[in-house]
Each structure stands twice: as structure tokens, then as C-alpha cells.
PDB file of C-alpha atoms in Angstrom:
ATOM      1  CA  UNK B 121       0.000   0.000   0.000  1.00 42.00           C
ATOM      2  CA  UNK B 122       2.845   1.992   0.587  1.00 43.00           C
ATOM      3  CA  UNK B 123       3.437   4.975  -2.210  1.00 42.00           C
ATOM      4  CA  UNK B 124      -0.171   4.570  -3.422  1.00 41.00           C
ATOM      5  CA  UNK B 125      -2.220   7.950  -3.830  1.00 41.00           C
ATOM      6  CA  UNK B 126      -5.307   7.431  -1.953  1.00 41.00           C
ATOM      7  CA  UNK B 127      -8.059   9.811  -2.363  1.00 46.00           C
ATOM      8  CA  UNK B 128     -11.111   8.881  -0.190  1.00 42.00           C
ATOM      9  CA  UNK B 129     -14.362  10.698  -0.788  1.00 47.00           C
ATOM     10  CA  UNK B 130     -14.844  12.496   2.254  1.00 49.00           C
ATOM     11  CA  UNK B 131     -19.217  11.231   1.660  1.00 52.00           C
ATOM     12  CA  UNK B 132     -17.994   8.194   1.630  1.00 41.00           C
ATOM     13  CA  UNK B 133     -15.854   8.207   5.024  1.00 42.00           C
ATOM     14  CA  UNK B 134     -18.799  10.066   6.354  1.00 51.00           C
ATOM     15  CA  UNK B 135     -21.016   7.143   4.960  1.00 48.00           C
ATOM     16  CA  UNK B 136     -18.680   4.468   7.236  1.00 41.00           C
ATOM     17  CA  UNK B 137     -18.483   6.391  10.336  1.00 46.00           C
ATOM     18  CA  UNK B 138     -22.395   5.868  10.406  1.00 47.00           C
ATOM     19  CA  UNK B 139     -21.935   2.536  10.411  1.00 46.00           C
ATOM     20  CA  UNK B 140     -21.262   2.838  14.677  1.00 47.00           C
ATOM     21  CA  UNK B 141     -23.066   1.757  16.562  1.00 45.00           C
ATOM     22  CA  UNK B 142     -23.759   5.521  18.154  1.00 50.00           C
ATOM     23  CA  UNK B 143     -24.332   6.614  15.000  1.00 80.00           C
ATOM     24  CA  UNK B 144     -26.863   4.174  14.488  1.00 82.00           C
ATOM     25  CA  UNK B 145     -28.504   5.133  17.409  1.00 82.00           C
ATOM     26  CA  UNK B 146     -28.354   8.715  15.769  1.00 84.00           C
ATOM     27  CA  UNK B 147     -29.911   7.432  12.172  1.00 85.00           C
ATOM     28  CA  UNK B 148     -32.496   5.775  14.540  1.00 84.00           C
ATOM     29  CA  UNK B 149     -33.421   9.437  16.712  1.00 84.00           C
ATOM     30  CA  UNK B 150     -33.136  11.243  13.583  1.00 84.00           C
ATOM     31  CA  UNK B 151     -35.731   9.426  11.054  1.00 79.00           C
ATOM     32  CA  UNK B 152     -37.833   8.618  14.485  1.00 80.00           C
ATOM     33  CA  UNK B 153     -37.978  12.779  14.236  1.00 80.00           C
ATOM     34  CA  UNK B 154     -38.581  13.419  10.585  1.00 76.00           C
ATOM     35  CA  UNK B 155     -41.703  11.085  10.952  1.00 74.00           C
ATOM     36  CA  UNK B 156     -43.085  12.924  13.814  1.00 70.00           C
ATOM     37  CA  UNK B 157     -42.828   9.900  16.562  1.00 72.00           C
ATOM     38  CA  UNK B 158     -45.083   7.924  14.164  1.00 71.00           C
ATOM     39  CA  UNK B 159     -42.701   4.774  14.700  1.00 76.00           C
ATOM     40  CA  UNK B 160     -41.054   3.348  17.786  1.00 81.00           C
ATOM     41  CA  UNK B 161     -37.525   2.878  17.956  1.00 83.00           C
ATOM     42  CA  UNK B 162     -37.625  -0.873  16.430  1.00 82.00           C
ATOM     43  CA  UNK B 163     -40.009   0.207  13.687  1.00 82.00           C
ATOM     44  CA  UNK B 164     -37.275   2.939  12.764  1.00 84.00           C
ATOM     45  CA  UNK B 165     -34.021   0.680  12.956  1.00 85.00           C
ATOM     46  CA  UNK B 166     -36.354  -2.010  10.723  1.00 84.00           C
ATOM     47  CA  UNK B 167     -36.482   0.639   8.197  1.00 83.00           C
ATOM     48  CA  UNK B 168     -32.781   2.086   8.577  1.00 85.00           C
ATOM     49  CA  UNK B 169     -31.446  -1.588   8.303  1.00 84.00           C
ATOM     50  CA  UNK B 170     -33.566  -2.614   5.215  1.00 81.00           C
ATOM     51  CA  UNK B 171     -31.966   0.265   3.245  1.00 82.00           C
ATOM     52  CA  UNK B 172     -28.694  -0.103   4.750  1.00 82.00           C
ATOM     53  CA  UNK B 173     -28.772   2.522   7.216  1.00 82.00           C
ATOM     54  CA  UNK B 174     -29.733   5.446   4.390  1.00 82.00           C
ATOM     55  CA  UNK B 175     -31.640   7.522   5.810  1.00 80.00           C
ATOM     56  CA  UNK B 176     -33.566   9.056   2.785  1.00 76.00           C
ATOM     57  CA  UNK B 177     -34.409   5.882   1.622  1.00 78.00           C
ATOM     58  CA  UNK B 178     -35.464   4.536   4.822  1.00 80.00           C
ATOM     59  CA  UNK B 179     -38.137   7.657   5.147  1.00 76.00           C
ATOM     60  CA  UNK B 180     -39.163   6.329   1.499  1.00 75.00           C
ATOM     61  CA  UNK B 181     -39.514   3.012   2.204  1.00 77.00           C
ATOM     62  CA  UNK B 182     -41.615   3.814   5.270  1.00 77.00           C
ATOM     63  CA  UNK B 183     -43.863   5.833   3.250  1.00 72.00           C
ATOM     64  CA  UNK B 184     -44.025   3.260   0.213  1.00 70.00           C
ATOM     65  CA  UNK B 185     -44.519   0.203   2.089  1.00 68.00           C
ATOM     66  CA  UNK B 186     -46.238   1.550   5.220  1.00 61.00           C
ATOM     67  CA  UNK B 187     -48.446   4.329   4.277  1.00 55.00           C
ATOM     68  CA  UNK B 188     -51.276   2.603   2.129  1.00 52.00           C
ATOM     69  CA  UNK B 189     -52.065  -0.018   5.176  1.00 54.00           C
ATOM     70  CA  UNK B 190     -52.206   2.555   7.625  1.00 57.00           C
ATOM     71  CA  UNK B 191     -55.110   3.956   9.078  1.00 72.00           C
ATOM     72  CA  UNK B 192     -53.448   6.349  11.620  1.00 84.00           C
ATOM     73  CA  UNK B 193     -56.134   7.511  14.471  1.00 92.00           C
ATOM     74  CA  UNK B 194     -56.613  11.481  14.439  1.00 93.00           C
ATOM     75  CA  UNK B 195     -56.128  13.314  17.960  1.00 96.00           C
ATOM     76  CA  UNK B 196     -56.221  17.103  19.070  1.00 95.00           C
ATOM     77  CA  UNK B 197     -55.054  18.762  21.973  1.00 94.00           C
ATOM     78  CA  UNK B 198     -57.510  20.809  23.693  1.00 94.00           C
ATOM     79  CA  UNK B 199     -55.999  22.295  26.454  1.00 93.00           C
ATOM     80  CA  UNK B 200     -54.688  22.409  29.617  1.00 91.00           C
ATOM     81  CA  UNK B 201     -56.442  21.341  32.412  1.00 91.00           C
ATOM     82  CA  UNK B 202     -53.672  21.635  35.229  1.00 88.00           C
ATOM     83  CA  UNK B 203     -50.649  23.339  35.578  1.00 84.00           C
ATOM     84  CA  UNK B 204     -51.012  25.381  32.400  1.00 76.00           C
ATOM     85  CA  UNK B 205     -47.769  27.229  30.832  1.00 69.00           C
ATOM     86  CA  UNK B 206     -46.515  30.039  33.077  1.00 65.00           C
ATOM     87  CA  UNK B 207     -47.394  28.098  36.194  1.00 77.00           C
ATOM     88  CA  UNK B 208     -44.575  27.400  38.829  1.00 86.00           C
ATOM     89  CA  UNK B 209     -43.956  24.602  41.288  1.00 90.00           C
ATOM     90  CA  UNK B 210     -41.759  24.320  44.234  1.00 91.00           C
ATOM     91  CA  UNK B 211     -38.847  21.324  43.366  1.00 92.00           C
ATOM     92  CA  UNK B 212     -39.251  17.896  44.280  1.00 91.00           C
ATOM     93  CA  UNK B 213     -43.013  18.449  44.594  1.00 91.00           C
ATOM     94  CA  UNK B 214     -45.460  15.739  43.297  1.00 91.00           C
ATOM     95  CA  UNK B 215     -48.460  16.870  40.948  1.00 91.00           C
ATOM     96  CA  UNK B 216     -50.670  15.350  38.531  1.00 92.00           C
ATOM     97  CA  UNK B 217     -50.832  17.225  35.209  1.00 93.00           C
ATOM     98  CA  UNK B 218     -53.795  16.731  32.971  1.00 94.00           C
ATOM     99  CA  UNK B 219     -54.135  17.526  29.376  1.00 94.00           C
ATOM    100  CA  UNK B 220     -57.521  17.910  27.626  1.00 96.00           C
ATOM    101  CA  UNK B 221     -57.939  15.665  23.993  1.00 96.00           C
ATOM    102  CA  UNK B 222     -60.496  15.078  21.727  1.00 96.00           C
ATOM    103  CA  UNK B 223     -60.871  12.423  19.223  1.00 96.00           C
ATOM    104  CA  UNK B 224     -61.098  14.657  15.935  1.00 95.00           C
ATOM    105  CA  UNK B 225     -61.157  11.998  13.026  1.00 92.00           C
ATOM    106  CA  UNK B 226     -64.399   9.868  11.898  1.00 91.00           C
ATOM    107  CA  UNK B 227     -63.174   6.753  13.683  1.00 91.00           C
ATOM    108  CA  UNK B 228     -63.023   5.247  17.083  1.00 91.00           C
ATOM    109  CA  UNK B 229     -59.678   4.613  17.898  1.00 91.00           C
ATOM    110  CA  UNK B 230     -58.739   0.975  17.875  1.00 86.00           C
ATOM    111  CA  UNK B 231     -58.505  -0.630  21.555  1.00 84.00           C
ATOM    112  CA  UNK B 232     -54.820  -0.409  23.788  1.00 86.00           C
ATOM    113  CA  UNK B 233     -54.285   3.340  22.713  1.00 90.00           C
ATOM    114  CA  UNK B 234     -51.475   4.792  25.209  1.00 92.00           C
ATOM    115  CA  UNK B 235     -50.123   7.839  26.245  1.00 95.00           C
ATOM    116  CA  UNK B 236     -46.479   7.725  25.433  1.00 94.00           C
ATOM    117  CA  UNK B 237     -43.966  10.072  26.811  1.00 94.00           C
ATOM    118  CA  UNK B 238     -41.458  10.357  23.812  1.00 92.00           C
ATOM    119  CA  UNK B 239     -39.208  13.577  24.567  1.00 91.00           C
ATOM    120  CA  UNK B 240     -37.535  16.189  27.044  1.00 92.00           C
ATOM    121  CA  UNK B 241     -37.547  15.590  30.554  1.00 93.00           C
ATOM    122  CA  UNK B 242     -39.569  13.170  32.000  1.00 92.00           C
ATOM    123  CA  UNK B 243     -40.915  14.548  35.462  1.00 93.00           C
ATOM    124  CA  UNK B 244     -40.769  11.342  37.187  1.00 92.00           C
ATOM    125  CA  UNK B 245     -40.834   7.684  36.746  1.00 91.00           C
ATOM    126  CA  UNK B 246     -44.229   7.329  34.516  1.00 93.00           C
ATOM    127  CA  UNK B 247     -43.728   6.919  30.788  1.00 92.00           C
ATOM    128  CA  UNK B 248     -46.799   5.737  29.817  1.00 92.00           C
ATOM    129  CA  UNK B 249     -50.703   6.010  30.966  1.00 94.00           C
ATOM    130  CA  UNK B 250     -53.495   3.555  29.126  1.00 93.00           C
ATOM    131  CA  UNK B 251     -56.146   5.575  27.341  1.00 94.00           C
ATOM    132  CA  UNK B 252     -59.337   4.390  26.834  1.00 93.00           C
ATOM    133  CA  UNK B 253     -61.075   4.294  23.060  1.00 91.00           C
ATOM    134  CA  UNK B 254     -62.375   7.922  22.036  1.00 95.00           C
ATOM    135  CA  UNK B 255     -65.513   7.354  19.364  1.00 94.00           C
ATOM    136  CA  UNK B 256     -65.310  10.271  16.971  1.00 95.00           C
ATOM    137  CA  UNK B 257     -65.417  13.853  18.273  1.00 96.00           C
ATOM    138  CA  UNK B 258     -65.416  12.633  21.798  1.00 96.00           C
ATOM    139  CA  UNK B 259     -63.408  14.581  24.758  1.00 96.00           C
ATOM    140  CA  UNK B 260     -61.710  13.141  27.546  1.00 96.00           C
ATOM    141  CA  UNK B 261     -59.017  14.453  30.241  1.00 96.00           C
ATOM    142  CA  UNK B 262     -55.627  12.354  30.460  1.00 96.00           C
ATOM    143  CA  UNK B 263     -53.629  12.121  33.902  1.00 95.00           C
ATOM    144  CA  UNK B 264     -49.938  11.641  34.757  1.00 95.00           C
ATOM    145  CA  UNK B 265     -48.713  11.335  38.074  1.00 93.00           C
ATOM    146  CA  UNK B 266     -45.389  13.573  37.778  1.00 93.00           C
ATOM    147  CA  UNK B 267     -42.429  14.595  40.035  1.00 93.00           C
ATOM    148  CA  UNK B 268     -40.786  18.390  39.429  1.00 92.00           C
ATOM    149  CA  UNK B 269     -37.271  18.740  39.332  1.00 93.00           C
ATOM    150  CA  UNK B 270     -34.972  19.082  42.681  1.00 93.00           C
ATOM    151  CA  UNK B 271     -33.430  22.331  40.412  1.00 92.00           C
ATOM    152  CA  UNK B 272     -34.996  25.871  39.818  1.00 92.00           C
ATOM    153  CA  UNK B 273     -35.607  26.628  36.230  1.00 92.00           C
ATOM    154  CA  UNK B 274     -37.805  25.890  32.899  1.00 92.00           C
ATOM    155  CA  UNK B 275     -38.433  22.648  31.625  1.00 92.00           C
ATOM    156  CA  UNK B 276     -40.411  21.238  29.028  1.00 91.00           C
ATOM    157  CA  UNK B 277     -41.266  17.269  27.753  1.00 93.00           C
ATOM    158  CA  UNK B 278     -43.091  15.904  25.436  1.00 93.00           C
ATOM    159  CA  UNK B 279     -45.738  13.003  25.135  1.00 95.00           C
ATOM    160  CA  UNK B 280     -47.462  11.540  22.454  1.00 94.00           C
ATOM    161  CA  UNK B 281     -50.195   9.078  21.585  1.00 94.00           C
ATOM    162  CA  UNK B 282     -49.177   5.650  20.717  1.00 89.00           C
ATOM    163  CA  UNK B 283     -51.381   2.472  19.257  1.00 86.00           C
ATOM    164  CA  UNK B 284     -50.993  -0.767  20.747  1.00 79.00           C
ATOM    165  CA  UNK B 285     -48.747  -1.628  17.745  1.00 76.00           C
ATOM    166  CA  UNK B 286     -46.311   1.144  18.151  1.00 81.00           C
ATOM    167  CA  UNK B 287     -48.052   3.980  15.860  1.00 85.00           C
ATOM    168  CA  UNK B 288     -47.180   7.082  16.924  1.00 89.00           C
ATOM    169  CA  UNK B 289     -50.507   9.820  16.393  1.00 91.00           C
ATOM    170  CA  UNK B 290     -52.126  12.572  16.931  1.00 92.00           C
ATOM    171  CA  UNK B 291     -50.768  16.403  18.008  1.00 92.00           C
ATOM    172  CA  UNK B 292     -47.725  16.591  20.031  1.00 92.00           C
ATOM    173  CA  UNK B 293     -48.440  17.192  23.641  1.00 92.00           C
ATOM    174  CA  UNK B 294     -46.062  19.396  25.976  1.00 91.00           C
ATOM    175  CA  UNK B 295     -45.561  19.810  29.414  1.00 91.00           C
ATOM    176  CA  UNK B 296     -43.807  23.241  30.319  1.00 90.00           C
ATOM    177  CA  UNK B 297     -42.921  23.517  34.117  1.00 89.00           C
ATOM    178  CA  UNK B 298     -41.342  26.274  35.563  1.00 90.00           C
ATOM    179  CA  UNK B 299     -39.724  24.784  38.920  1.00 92.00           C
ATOM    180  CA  UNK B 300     -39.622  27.825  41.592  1.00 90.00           C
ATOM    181  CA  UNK B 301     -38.365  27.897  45.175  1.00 85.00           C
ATOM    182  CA  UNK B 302     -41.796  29.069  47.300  1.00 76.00           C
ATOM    183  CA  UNK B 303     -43.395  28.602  43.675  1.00 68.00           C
ATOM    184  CA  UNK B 304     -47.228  27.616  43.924  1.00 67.00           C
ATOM    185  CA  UNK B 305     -48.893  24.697  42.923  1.00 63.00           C
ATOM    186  CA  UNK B 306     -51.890  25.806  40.307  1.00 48.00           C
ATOM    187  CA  UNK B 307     -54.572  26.892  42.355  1.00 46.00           C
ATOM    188  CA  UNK B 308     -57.260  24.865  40.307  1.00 42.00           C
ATOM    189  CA  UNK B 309     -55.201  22.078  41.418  1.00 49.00           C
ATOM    190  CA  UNK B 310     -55.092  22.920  44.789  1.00 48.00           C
ATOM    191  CA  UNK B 311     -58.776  23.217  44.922  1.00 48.00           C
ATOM    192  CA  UNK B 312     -59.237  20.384  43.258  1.00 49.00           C
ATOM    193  CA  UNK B 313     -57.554  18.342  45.798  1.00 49.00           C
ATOM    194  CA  UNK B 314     -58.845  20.212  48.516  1.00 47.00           C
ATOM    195  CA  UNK B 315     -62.670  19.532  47.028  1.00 49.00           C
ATOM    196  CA  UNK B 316     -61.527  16.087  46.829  1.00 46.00           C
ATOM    197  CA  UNK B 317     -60.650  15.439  50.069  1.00 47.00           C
ATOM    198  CA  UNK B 318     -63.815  17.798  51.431  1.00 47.00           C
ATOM    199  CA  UNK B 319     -66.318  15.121  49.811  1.00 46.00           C
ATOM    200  CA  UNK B 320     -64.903  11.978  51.142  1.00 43.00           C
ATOM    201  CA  UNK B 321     -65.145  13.082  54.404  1.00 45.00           C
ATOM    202  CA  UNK B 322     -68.343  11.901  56.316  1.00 44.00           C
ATOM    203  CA  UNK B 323     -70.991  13.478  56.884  1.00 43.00           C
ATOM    204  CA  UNK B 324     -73.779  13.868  59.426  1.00 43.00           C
ATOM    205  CA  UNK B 325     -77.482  13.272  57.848  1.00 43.00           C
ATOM    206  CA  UNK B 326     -79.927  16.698  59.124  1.00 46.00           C
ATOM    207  CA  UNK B 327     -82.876  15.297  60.577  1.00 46.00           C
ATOM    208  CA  UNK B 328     -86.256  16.021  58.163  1.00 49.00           C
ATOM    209  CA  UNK B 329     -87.545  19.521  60.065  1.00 51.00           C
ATOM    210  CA  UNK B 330     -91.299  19.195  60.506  1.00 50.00           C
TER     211      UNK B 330
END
């Protein structure tokens, strides 16, 4: 080899280095991205491998092969229903945020539908809460137990619906927390909690007045 000219097309070394196993993991992240969380992890590396780890033609061969036996469920975020953007909480303080959704397509969404936390940080151990099957146009209110942060400062995650199979649908939802020392919990929460715990407790039947 010695006194050979080698000229190596920089595209192609850059082809080889993504060959890693890191790098993979990158392809995976990346195409996960382009598709808008419509595929878990698996799907994506299914894809990536088939094409030999091109990512262009991976997103084509999704979209090819995929697309016409699809019937992706349609979902809208509504809106916040506790702790809204702009509201803080104290660190290491446990809450239960709640998004509003609605069901906006013409279908019921097949049976096992999840909420899937997909991005960000992840307030807590929960990555995942079962939804029940919206028929079309209906509303419902989705929970998650959540921790904030033991820092001060903004963070933000992100959570997504996700079909028994691994389909990936529907609006991205956030969750924007601003951690604050002394910060306050949303009041509707608060209240909420506080009406909760008011209407469990017992209470004393009036006697009929004459």
C-alpha cells in the first residue's frame, strides 16, 4: 500500500463512520424525528437496516410500504387542564398534570391506545398512561402522576399518543414547568384536591324539620 495515492471521498468516510453503533442510534433518533414519533424505535431501525442505514431511503420506504395499510387515528389537543404554561412549582413536589384531547377523526380509535412520553424531561418515573377508546369527536381528560425537578428553572417534555402496535398519532403534547423555590402549585389544582378530600369526608345526615 505503501506509495499509493489514496483519495477517499470524504461522503464516503462520512457514509462508514455511520456505520457505529452511536451513530446508528443517531440514524435511529433522527428518522424517528422526521416522521413525527409515528414509529417506535424498532419500527425505525427495521427501516434504517432494510436500506442499509440510508436515511432518505429509509423515510421512502416507510412511506411506500407503510403508508397505504395505515389507518393512523386522528387526535387534538384541547388544552390544559392543570398546571397550564406560566405556572410554577416548588422542586421535588409531586403533581398530577392533565391535558384535555379530543378524538377529531371519523373513527373510534382501535382498543390499547397509550399515552407515550417520547421527549424532554420526563418529570418522574411514569412513561406511559393507558387511554381508553375515544368514538369520533369525543373529549376526555388524560392524567400523569409527575415529580418536578430538585433544580430551579424551565423545563419542558413531550408526550405523544401511541397504538398498541407502536403507531405514533395525533398532536404533540407538551408539558412546560417552571420549577420555583416558594413557587405555587396551580390553584385549580389545589382546589381540586382540597374539594376532593372535602367530599370523602363523612358526613352527618340533618334530621327532616317538621
Amino acid at each position: 500500500m505503501e506509495g499509493m495515492d489514496v483519495d477517499l471521498d470524504p461522503e464516503l468516510m462520512q457514509k462508514f463512520s455511520c456505520l457505529g453503533t452511536t451513530d446508528k442510534d443517531v440514524l435511529i433518533s433522527e428518522f424517528q424525528r422526521l416522521l413525527g414519533f409515528q414509529l417506535n424505535p424498532a419500527g425505525c431501525a427495521f427501516f434504517l437496516d432494510m436500506t442499509n442505514w440510508n436515511l432518505q431511503a429509509a423515510i421512502g420506504a416507510y412511506y411506500d410500504f407503510e403508508s397505504p395499510n395505515i389507518s393512523v387515528p386522528s387526535m387534538s389537543f384541547v388544552e390544559d387542564v392543570t398546571i397550564g404554561e406560566g405556572e410554577s412549582i416548588p422542586p421535588d413536589t409531586q403533581f398530577i398534570k392533565t391535558w384535555r384531547i379530543q378524538n377529531s377523526g371519523a373513527e373510534a380509535w382501535p382498543p390499547g391506545v397509550c399515552l407515550k412520553y417520547v421527549g424532554g424531561d420526563q418529570f418522574g418515573h411514569v412513561n406511559m398512561v393507558m387511554v381508553r377508546s375515544l368514538e369520533p369527536q369525543e373529549i376526555a381528560d388524560v392524567s400523569v402522576q409527575m415529580c418536578s425537578p430538585s433544580r430551579a428553572g424551565m423545563y419542558q417534555g413531550q408526550w405523544r399518543m401511541c397504538t398498541a402496535t407502536g403507531l405514533y398519532y395525533g398532536d404533540v403534547i407538551w408539558v412546560i414547568l417552571s420549577v420555583e423555590v416558594g413557587g405555587l402549585l396551580g390553584v385549580t389544582q389545589q382546589l381540586s384536591s382540597f374539594e376532593t378530600e372535602f367530599n370523602t369526608q363523612p358526613h352527618r345526615k340533618e334530621s327532616p324539620v317538621p
